[in-house]
Coordinates of N, CA, C and O in Angstrom, one line a residue:
X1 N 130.5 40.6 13.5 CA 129.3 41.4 13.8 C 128.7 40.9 15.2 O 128.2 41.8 15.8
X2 N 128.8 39.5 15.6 CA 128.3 39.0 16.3 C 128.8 39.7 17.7 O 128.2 40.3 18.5
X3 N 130.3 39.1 17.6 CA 130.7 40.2 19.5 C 130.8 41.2 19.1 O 131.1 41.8 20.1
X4 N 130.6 42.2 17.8 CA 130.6 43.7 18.8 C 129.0 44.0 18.8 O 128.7 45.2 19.0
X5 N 128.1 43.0 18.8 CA 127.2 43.5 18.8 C 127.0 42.9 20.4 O 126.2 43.7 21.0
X6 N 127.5 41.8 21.1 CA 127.6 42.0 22.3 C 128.2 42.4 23.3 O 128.0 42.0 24.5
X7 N 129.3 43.3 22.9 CA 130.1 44.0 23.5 C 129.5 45.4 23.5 O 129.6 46.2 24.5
X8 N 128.8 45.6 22.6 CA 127.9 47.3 23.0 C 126.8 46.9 23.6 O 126.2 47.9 24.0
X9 N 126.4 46.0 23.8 CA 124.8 45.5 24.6 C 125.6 45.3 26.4 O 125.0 45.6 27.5
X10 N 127.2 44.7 26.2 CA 127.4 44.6 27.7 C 127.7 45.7 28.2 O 127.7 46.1 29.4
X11 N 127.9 46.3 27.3 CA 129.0 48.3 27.8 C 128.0 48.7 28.3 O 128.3 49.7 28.9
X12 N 126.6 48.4 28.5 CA 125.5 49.9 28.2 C 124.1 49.1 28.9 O 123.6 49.5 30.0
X13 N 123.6 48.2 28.2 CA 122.3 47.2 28.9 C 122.3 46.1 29.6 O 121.6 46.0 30.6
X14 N 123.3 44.8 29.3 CA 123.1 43.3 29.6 C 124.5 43.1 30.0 O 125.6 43.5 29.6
X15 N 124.2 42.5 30.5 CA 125.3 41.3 32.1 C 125.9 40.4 31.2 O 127.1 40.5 31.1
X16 N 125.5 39.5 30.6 CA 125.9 38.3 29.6 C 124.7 38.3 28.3 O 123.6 37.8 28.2
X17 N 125.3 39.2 27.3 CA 124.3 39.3 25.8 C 125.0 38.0 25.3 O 126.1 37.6 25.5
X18 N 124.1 37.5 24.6 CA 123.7 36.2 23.8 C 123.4 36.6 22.6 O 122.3 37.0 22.6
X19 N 124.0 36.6 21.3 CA 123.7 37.6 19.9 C 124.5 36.3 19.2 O 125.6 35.8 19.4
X20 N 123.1 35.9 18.0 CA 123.5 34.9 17.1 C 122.6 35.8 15.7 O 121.4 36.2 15.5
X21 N 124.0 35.8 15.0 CA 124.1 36.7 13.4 C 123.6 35.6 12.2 O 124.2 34.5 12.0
X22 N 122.6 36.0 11.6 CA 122.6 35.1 10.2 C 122.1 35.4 9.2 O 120.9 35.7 9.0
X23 N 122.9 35.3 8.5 CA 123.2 36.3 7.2 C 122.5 35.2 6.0 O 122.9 34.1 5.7
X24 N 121.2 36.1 5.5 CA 120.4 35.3 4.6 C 120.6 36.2 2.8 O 120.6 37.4 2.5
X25 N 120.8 35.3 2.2 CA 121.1 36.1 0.5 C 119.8 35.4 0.0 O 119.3 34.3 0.2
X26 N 119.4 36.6 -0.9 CA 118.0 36.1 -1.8 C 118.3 36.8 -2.9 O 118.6 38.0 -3.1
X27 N 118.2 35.5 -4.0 CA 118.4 35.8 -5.1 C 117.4 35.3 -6.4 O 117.4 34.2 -6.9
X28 N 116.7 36.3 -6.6 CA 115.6 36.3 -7.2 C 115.9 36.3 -9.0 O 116.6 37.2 -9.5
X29 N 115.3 35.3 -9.7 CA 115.5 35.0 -11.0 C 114.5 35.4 -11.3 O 113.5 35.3 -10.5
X30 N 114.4 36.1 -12.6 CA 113.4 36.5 -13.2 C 113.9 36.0 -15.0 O 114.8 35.3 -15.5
X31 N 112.5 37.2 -15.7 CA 112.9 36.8 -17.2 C 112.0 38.4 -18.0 O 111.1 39.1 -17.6
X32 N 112.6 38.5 -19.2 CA 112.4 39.6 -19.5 C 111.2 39.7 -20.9 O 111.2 38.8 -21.7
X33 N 110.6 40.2 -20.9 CA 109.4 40.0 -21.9 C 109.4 41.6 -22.6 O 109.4 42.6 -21.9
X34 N 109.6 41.4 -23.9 CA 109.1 42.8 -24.4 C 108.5 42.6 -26.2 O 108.6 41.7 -27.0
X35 N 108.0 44.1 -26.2 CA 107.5 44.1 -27.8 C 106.2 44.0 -27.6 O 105.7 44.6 -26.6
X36 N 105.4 43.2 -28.4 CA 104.4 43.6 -28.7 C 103.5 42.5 -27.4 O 102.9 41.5 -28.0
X37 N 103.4 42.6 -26.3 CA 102.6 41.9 -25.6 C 101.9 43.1 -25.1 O 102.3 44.2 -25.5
X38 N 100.7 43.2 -23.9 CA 99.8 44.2 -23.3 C 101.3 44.9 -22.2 O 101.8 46.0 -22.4
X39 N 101.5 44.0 -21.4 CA 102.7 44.3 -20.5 C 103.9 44.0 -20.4 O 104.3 43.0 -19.8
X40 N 104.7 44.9 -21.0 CA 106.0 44.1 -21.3 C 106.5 44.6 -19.7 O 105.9 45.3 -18.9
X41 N 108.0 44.1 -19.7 CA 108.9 44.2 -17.9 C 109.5 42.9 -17.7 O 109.5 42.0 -18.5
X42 N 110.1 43.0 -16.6 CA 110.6 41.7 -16.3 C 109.9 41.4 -15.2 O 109.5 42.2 -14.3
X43 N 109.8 39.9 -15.3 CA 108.9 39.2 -14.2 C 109.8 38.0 -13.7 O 110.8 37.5 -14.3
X44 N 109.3 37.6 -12.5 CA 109.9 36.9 -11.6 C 109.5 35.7 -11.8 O 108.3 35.3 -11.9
X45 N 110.9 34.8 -11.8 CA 110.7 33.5 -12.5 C 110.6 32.7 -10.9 O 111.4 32.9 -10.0
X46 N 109.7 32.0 -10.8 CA 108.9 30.9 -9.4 C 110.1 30.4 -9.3 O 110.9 30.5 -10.2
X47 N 110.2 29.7 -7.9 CA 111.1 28.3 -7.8 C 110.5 27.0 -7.6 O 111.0 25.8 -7.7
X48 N 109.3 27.3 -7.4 CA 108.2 26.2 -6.8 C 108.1 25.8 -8.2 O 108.4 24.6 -8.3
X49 N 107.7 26.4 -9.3 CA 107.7 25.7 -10.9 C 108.2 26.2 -11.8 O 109.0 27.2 -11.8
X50 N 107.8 25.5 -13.1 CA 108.7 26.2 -14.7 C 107.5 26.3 -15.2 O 106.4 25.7 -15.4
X51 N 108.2 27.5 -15.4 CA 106.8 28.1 -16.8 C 107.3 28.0 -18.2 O 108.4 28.3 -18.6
X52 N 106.2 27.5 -19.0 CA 106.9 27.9 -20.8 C 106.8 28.6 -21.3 O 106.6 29.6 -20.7
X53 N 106.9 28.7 -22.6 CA 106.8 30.1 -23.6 C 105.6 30.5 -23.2 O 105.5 31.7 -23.1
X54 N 104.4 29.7 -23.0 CA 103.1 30.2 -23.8 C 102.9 30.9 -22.3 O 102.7 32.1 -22.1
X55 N 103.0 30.1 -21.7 CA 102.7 31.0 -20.1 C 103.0 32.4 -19.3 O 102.3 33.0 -18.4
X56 N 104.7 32.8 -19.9 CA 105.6 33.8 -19.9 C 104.6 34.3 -20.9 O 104.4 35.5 -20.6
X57 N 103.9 34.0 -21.8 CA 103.6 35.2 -22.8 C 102.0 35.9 -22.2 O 101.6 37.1 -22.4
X58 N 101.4 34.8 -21.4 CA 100.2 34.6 -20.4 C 100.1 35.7 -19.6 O 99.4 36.8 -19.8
X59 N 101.3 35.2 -18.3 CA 102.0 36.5 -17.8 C 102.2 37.9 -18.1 O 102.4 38.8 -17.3
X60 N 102.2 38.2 -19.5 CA 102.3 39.4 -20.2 C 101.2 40.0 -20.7 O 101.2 41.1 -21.2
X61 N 99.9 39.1 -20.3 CA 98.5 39.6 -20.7 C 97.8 39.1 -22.0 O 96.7 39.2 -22.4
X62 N 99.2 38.5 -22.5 CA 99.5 38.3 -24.3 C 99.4 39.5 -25.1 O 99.4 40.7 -25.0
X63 N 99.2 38.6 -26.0 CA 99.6 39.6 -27.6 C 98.8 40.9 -27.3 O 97.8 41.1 -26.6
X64 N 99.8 42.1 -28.4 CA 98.7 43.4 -28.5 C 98.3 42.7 -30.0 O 98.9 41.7 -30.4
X65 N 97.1 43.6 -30.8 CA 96.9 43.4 -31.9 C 97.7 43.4 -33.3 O 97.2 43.0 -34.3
X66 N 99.0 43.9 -33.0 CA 100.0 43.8 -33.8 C 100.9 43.1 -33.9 O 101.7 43.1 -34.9
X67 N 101.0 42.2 -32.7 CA 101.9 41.0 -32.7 C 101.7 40.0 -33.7 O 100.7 39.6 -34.3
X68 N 103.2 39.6 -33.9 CA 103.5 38.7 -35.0 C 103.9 37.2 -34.3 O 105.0 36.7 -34.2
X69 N 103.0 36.9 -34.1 CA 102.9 35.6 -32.7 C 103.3 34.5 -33.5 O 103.0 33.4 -33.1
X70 N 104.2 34.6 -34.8 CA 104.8 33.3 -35.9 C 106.4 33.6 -35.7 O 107.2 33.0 -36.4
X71 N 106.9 34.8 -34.8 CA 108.1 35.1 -34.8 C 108.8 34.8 -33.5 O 110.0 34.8 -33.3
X72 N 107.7 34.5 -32.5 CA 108.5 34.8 -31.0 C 110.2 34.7 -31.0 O 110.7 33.7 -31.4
X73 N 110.8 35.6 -30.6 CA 112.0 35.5 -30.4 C 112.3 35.3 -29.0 O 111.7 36.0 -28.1
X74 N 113.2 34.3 -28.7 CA 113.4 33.8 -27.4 C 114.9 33.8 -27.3 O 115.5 33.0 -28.1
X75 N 115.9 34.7 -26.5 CA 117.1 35.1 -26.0 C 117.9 34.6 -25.2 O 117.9 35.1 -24.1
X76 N 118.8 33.4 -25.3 CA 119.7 32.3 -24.2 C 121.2 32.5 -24.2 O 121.8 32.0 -25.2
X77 N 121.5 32.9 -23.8 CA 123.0 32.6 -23.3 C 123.7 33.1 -24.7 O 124.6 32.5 -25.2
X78 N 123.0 34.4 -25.2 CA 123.7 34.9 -26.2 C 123.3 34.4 -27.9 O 123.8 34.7 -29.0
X79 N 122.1 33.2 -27.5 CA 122.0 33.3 -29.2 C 120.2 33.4 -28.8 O 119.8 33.7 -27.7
X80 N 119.4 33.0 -30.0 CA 118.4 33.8 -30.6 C 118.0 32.5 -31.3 O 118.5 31.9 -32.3
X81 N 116.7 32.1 -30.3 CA 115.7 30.7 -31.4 C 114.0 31.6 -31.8 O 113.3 32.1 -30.9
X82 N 113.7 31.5 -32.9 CA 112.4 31.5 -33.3 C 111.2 30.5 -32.8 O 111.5 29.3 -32.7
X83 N 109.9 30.9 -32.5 CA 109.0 30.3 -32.2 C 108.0 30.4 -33.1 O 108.0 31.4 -33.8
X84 N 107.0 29.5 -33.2 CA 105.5 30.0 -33.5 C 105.0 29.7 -32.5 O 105.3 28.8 -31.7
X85 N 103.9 30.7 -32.3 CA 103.1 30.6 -30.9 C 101.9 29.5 -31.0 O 101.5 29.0 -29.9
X86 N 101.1 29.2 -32.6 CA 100.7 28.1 -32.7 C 100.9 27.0 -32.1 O 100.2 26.5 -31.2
X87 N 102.2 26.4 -32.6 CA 103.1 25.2 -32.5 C 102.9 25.0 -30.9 O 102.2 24.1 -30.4
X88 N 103.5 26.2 -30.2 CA 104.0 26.3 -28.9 C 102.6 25.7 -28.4 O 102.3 24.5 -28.2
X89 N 101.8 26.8 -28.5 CA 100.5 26.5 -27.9 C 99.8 24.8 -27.8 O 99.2 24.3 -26.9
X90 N 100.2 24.2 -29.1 CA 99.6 23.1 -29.4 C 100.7 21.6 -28.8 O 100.6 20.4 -29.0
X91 N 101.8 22.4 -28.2 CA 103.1 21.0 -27.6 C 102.0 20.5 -26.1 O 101.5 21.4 -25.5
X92 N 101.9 18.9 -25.8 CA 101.4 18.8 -25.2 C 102.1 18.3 -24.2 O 101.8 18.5 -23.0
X93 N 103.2 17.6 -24.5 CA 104.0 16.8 -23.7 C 105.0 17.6 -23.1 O 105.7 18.3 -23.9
X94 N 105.2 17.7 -22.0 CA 106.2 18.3 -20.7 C 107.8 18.4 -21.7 O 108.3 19.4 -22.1
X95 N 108.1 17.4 -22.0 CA 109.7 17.0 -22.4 C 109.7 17.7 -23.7 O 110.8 17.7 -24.2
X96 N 109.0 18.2 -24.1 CA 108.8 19.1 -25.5 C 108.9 20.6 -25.2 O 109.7 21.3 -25.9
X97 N 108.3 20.9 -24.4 CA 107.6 22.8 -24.1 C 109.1 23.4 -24.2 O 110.2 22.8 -24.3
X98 N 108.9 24.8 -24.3 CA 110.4 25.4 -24.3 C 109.8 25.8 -22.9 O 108.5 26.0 -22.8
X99 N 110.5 25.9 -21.7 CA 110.8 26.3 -20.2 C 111.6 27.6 -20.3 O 112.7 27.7 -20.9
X100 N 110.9 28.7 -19.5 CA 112.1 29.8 -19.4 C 112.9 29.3 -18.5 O 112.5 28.6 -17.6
X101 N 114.0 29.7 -18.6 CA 115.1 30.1 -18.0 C 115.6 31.3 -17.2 O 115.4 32.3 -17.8
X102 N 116.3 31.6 -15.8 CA 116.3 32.8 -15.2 C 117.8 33.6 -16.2 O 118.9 33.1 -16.2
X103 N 117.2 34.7 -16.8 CA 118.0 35.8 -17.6 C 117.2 35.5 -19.4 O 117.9 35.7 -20.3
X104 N 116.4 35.2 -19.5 CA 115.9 34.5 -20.5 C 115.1 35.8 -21.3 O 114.0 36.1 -20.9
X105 N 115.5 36.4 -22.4 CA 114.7 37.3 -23.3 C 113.8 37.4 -24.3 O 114.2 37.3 -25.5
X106 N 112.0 37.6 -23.9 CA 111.7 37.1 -24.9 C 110.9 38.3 -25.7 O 110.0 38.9 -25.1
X107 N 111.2 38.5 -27.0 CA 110.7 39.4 -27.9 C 109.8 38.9 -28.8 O 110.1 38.0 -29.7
X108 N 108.6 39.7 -28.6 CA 107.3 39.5 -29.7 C 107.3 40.5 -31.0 O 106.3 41.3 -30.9
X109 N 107.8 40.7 -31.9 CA 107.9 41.9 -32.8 C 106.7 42.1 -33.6 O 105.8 41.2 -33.8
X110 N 106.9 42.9 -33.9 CA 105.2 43.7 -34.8 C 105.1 43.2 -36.2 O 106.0 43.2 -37.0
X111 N 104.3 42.8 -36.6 CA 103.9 42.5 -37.8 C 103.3 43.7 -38.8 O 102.3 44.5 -38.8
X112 N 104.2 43.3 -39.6 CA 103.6 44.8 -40.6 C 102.7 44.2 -41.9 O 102.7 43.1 -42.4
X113 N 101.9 45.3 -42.3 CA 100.8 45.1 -42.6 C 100.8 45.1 -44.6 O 99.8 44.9 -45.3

């Protein structure tokens, strides 16, 4: 890319073109939230920090009124852990919290009445 981009700059404008190519990839992690929160979608997971369950669920506006916030379902690499959102809420220690993960699915299901 580089000389033919200074080989059409010499054909046509410049005497001696100077053209340096650099090819930048951005690859943006995110994580998926659905069910019964205000905004479900996928949202973009920081690199600067980790967020946990309770925060991811933050990010979502939290619970609608139907949420069954003793079921969180959280989706890794193909299997399926339950949460209470209690519990979660009440971990205080870093080495404890569940951390999302970038591809990470998490489902709040409805509580029936």
């Amino acid at each position: 890319i580089q000389k033919d981009i200074e080989r059409r700059l010499r054909d046509g404008f410049i005497k001696k073109p100077s053209v340096n190519v650099l090819v930048l990839t951005y690859n943006e992690q995110s994580y998926t939230i659905m069910g019964e929160v205000m905004i479900d979608g996928i949202y973009p997971l920081p690199s600067e920090k980790k967020i946990d369950l309770v925060e991811a669920i933050a990010n979502a506006k939290g619970f609608t009124p139907n949420a069954k916030q003793s079921k969180i379902e959280l989706f890794r690499n193909g299997e399926k852990k339950v949460y209470d959102f209690n519990d979660l809420f009440k971990i205080k220690d870093p080495d404890k919290k569940i951390f999302i993960q970038p591809g990470d699915k998490i489902k709040v299901p409805a509580r029936f009445f």
